[in-house]
Short mmCIF file of C-alpha atoms in Angstrom, two decimals:
data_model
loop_
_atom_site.label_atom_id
_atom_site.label_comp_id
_atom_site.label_asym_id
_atom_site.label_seq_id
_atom_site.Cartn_x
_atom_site.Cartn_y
_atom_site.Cartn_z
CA UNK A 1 0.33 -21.79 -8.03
CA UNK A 2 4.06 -22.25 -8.82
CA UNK A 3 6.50 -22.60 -6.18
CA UNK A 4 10.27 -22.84 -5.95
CA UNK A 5 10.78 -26.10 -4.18
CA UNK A 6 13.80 -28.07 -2.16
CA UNK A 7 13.26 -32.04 -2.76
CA UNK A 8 15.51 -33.38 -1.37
CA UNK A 9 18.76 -31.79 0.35
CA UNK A 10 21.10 -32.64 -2.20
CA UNK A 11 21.84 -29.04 -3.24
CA UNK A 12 20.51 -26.13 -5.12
CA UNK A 13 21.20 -27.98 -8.77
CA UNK A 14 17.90 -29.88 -7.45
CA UNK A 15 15.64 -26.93 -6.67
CA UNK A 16 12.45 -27.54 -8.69
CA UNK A 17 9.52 -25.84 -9.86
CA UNK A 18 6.34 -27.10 -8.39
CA UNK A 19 2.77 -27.12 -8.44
CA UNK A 20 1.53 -26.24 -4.74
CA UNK A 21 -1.96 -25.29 -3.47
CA UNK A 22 -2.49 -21.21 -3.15
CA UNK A 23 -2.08 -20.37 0.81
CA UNK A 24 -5.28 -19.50 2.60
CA UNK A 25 -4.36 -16.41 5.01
CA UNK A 26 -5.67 -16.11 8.24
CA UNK A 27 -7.58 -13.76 9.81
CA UNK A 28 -4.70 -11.45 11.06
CA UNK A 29 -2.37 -12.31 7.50
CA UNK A 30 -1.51 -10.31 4.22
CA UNK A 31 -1.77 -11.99 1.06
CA UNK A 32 0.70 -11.04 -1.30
CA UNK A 33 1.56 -11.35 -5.00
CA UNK A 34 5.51 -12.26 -5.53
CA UNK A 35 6.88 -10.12 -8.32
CA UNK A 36 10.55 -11.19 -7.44
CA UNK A 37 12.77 -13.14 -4.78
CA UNK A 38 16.17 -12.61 -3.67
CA UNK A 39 18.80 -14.98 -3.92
CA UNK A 40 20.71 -15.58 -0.20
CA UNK A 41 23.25 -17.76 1.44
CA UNK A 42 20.22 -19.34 4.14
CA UNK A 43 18.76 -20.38 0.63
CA UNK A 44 21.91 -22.40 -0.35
CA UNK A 45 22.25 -23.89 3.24
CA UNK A 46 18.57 -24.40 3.16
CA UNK A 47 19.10 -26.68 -0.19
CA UNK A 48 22.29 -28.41 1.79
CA UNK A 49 20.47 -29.32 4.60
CA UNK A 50 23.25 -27.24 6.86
CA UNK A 51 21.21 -24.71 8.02
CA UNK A 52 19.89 -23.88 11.48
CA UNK A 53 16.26 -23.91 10.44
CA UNK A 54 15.87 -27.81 8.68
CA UNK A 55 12.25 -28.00 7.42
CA UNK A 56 11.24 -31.37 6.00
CA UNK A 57 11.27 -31.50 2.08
CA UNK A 58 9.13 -30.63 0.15
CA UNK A 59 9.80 -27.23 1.47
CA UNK A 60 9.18 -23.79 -0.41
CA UNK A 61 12.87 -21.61 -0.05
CA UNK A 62 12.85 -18.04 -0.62
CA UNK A 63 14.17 -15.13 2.00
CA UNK A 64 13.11 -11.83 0.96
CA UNK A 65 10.32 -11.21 -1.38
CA UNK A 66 8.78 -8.28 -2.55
CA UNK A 67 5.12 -7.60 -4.46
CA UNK A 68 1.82 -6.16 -4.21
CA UNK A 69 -0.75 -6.73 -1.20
CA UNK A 70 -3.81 -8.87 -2.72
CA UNK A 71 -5.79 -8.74 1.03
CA UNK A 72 -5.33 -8.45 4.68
CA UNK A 73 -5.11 -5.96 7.45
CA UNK A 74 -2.53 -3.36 7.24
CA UNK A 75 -2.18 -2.61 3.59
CA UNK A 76 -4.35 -1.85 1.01
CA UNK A 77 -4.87 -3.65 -2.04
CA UNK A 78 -2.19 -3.18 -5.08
CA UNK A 79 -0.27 -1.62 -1.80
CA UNK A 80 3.90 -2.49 -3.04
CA UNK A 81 5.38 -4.32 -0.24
CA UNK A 82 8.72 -6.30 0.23
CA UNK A 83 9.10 -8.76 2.84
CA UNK A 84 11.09 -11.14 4.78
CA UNK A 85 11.17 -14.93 6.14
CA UNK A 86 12.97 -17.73 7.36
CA UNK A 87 12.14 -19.90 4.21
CA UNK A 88 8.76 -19.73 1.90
CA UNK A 89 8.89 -16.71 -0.24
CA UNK A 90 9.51 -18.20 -3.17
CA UNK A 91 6.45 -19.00 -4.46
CA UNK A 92 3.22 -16.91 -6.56
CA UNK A 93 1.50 -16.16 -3.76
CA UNK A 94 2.50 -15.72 0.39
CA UNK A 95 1.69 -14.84 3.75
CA UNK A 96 2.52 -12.24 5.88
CA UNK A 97 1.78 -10.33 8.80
CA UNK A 98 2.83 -6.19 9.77
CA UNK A 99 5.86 -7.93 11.69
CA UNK A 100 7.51 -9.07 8.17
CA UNK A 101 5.97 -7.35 5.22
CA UNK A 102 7.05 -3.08 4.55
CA UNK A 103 5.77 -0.52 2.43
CA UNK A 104 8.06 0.13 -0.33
CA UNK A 105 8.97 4.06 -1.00
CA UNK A 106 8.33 5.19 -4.75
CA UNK A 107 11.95 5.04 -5.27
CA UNK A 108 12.33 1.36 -5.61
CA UNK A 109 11.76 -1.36 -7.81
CA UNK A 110 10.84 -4.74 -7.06
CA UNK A 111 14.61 -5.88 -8.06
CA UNK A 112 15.83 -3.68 -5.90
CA UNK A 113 13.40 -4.29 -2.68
CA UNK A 114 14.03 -7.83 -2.30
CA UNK A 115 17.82 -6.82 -1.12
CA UNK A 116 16.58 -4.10 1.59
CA UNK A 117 14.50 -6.80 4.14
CA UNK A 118 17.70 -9.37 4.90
CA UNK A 119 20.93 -7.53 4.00
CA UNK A 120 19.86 -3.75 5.03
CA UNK A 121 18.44 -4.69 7.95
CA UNK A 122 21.13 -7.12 8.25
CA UNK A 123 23.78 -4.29 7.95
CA UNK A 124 21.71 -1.50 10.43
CA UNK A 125 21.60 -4.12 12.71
CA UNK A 126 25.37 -4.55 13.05
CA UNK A 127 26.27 -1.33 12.51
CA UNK A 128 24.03 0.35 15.03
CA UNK A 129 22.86 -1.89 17.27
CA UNK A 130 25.34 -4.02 18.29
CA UNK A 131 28.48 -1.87 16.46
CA UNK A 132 27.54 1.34 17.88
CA UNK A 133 28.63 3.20 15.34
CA UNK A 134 29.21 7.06 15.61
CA UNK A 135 29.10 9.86 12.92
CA UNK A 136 32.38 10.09 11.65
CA UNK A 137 33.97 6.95 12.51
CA UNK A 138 35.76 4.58 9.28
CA UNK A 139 33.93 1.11 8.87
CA UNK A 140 35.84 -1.43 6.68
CA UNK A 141 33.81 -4.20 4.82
CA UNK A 142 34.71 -7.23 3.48
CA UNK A 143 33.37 -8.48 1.15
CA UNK A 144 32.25 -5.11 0.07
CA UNK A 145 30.57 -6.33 -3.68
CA UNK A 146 28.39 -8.38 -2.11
CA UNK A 147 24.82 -8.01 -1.04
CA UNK A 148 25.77 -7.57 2.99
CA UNK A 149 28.86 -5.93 1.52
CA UNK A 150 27.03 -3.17 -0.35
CA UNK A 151 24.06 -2.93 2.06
CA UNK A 152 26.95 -2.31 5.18
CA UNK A 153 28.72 0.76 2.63
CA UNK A 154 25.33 2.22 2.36
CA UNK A 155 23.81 2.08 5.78
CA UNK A 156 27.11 3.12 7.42
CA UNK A 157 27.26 6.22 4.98
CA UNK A 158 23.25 6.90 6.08
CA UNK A 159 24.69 6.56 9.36
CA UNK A 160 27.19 8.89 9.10
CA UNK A 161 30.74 7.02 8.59
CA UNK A 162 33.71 7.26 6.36
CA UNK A 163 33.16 3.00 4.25
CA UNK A 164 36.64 1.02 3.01
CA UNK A 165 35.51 -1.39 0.42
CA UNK A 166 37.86 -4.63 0.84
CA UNK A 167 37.53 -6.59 -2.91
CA UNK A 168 39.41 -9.09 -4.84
CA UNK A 169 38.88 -8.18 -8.26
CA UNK A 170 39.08 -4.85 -10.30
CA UNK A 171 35.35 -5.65 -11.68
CA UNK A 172 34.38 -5.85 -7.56
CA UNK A 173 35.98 -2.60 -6.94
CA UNK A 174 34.22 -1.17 -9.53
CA UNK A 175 30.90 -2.07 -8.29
CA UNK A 176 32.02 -1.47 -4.65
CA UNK A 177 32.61 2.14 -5.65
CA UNK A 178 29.23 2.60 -7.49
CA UNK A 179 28.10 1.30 -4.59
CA UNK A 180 28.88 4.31 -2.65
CA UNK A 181 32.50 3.52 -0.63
CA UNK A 182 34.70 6.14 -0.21
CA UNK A 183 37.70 4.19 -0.22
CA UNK A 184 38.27 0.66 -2.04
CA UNK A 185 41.81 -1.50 -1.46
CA UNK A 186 42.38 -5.18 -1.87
CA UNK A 187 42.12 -8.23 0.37
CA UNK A 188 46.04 -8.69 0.17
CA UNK A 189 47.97 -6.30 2.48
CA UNK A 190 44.45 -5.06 3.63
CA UNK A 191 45.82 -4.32 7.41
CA UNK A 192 48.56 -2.22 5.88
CA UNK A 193 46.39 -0.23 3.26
CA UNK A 194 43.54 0.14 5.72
CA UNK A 195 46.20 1.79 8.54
CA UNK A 196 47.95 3.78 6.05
CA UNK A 197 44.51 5.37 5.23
CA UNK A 198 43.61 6.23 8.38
CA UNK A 199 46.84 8.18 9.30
CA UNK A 200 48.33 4.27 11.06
CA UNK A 201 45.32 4.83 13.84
CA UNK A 202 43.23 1.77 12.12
CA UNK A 203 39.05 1.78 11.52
CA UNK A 204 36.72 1.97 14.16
CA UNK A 205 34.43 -1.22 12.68
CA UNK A 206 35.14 -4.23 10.55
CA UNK A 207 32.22 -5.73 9.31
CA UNK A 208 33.39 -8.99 8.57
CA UNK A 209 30.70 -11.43 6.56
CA UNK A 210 33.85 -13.77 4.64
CA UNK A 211 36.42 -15.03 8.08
CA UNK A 212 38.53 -17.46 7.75
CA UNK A 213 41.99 -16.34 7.61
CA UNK A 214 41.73 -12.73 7.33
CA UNK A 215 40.15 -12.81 10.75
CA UNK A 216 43.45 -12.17 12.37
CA UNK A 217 44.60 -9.26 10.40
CA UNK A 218 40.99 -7.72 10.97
CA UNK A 219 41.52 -7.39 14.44
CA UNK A 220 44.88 -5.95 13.53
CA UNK A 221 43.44 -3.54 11.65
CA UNK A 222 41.39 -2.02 14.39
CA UNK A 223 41.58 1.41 16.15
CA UNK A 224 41.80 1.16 19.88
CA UNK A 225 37.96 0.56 21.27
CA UNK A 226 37.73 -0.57 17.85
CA UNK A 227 34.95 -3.50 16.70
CA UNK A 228 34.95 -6.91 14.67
CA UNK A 229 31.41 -7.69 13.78
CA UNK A 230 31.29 -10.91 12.79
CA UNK A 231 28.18 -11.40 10.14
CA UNK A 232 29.03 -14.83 8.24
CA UNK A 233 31.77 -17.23 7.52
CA UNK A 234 31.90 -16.64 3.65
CA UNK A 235 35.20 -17.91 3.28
CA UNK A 236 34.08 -21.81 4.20
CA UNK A 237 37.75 -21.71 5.80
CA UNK A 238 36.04 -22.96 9.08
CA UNK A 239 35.82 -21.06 12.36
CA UNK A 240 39.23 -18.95 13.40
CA UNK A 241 40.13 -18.30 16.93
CA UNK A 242 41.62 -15.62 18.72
CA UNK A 243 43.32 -15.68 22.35
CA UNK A 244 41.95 -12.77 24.68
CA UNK A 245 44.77 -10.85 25.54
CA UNK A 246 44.74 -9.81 22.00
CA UNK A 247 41.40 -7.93 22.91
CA UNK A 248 42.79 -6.33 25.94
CA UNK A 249 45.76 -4.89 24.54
CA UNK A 250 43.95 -2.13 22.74
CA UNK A 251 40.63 -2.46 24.26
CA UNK A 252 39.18 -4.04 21.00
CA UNK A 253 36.21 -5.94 20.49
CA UNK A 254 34.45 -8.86 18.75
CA UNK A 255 30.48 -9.02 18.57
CA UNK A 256 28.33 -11.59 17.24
CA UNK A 257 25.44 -10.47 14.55
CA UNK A 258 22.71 -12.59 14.35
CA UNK A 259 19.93 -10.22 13.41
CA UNK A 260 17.24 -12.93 12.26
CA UNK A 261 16.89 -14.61 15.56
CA UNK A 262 16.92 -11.34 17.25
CA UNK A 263 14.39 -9.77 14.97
CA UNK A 264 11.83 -12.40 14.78
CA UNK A 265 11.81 -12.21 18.52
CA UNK A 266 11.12 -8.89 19.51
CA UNK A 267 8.36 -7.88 18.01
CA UNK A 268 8.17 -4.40 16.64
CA UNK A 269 11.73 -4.38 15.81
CA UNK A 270 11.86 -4.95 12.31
CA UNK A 271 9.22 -1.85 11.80
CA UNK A 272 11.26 0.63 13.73
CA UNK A 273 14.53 -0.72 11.97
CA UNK A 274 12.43 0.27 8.28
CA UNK A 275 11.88 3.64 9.51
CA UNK A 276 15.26 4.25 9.99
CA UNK A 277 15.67 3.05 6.60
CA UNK A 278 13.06 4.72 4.66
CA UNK A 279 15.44 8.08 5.01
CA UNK A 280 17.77 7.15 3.65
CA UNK A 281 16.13 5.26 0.88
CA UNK A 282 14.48 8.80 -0.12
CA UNK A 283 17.66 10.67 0.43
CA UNK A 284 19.29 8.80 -1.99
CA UNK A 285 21.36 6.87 -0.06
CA UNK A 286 20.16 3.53 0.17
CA UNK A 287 20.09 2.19 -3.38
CA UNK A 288 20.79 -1.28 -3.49
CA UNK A 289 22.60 -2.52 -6.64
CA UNK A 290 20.84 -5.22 -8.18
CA UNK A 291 23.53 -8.07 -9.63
CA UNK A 292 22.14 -10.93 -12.09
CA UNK A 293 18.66 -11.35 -12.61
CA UNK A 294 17.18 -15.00 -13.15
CA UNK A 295 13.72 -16.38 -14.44
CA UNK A 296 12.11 -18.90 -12.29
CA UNK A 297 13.65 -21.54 -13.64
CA UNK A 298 17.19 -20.88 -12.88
CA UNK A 299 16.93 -19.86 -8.95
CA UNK A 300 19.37 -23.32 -8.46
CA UNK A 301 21.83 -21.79 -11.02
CA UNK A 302 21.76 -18.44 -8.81
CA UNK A 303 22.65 -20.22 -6.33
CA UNK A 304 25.65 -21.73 -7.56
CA UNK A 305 26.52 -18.52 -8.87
CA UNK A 306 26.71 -17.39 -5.24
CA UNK A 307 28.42 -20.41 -3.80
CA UNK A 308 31.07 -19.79 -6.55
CA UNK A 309 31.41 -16.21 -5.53
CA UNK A 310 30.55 -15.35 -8.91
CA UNK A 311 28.15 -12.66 -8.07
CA UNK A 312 28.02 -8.70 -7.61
CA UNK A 313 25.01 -6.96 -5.42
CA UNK A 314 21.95 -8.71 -5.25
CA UNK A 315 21.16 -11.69 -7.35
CA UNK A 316 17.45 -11.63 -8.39
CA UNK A 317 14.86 -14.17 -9.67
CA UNK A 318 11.55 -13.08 -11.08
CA UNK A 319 8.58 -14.75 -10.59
CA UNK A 320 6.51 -12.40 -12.75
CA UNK A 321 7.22 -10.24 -16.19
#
């Protein structure tokens, strides 16, 4: 079978196409048939050799994935499935197991499911579990045209909240609204914009996934008992700091979301996090936008499409027609 291959870490310009014996599951796997893969940052740190997982080359990349069920327990046959991984997915045919693979709902395509696994859970993750959010409250997202970025508008509308899109572009805005926000403003002067449309109180939740130096004016732009989640450092600015007292003045907060390593080690979690998903998904909610979509070929070139910040939603390659 073909698989999408890291050689060496010199970057994704050297991701290859490779011939690679077909996985034999075990007893208690799935064997699936990849229709598509989504394109994500652990995929461009994978090809780097910078990220926290640092598997030897030859190594298959490949996040979320999404295709039919070809055997194993839990699914039938043909049965549509997306799922989700630290690395691997790229390839014609993969493992899985009931912990990592989900039924997909009618309503979406195989472009569309391989954003749900990483970024929606990603986004319900932050937003509920360690945000807390509440019906009603405002949640402002960087980096809103992006995959995390339009995954956190939906989830937090499913959830119940007023969104902000933050964007840099008119053509980001654009999307950001399609996307479902009910508000969109740009990066510069966000604090301002972001306090003048909540009446000067501020939001209730940043979800920040870019950093760097609009770190500061995110905590700025919080509502007392407000909350900066901090998802990703985008920006590549490095890591900002913050002194304390800042925190205590109006009893603000900043929490960490690392939903992979929390995930992968609690078993059970990642099922109860679809259900709250499916809902929404069949309410019309949850509909991720699909950006560019690649052949096999060009997964590097997605890649460097997303280091440039050149892309909008969910970048897609396709393994199959």
């Amino acid at each position: 079978m073909r698989a999408l291959q890291v050689l060496d870490t010199t970057g994704p310009a050297d991701i290859a196409v490779q011939e690679v014996p077909d996985p034999t599951p075990a007893e208690h796997e799935v064997l699936v048939e990849v229709h598509t893969v989504g394109v994500s940052f652990p995929d461009l740190l994978l090809s780097k050799g910078q990220y926290q997982l640092k598997p030897t080359p030859p190594f298959t990349v490949g996040v979320d994935f999404a295709g039919t069920v070809v055997s194993g327990p839990g699914f039938a046959p043909g049965q549509r499935v997306a799922g989700v991984g630290g690395y691997g997915g790229a390839a014609e045919l993969v493992t899985g197991t009931t912990e990592n693979l989900f039924a997909l709902p009618d309503e979406i395509t195989f472009d569309e499911a391989v954003a749900l696994p990483m970024n929606y859970l990603t986004a319900l993750f932050a937003l509920d579990e360690r945000g807390g959010l509440q019906p009603g409250e405002t949640v402002l997202v960087h980096g809103a045209a992006g995959g995390v970025g339009t995954a956190t508008l939906q989830v937090a509308k499913g959830l119940g909240a007023r969104t902000i899109a933050v964007v840099s572009t008119d053509e980001k805005a654009d999307f950001a609204r399609r996307a479902g926000a009910d508000e969109v403003i740009r990066v510069e002067g966000f604090k301002d914009a972001a306090r003048a449309l909540t009446g000067g109180k501020g939001v209730d939740v940043v979800l920040d996934v870019v950093g760097g130096s609009l770190f500061l004016d995110s905590l700025r732009s919080l509502a007392p008992q407000g909350r900066v989640l901090v998802v990703g450092f985008a920006a590549g600015e490095g890591i900002p700091e913050v002194k304390v007292n800042r925190l205590l003045l109006n009893n603000t907060d900043v929490r960490g979301v690392g939903w992979g390593e929390y995930a992968f080690s609690h078993p059970g979690y990642m099922a109860r996090q679809w259900e709250q998903i499916v809902p929404m998904i069949t309410a019309g909610i949850v509909k991720p936008p699909v950006g560019k979509v690649y052949p096999m070929e060009q997964f590097g070139q997605a890649l460097i499409d997303m280091d440039n910040r050149a892309t909008l939603g969910k970048s897609v390659v396709r393994l199959r027609g």
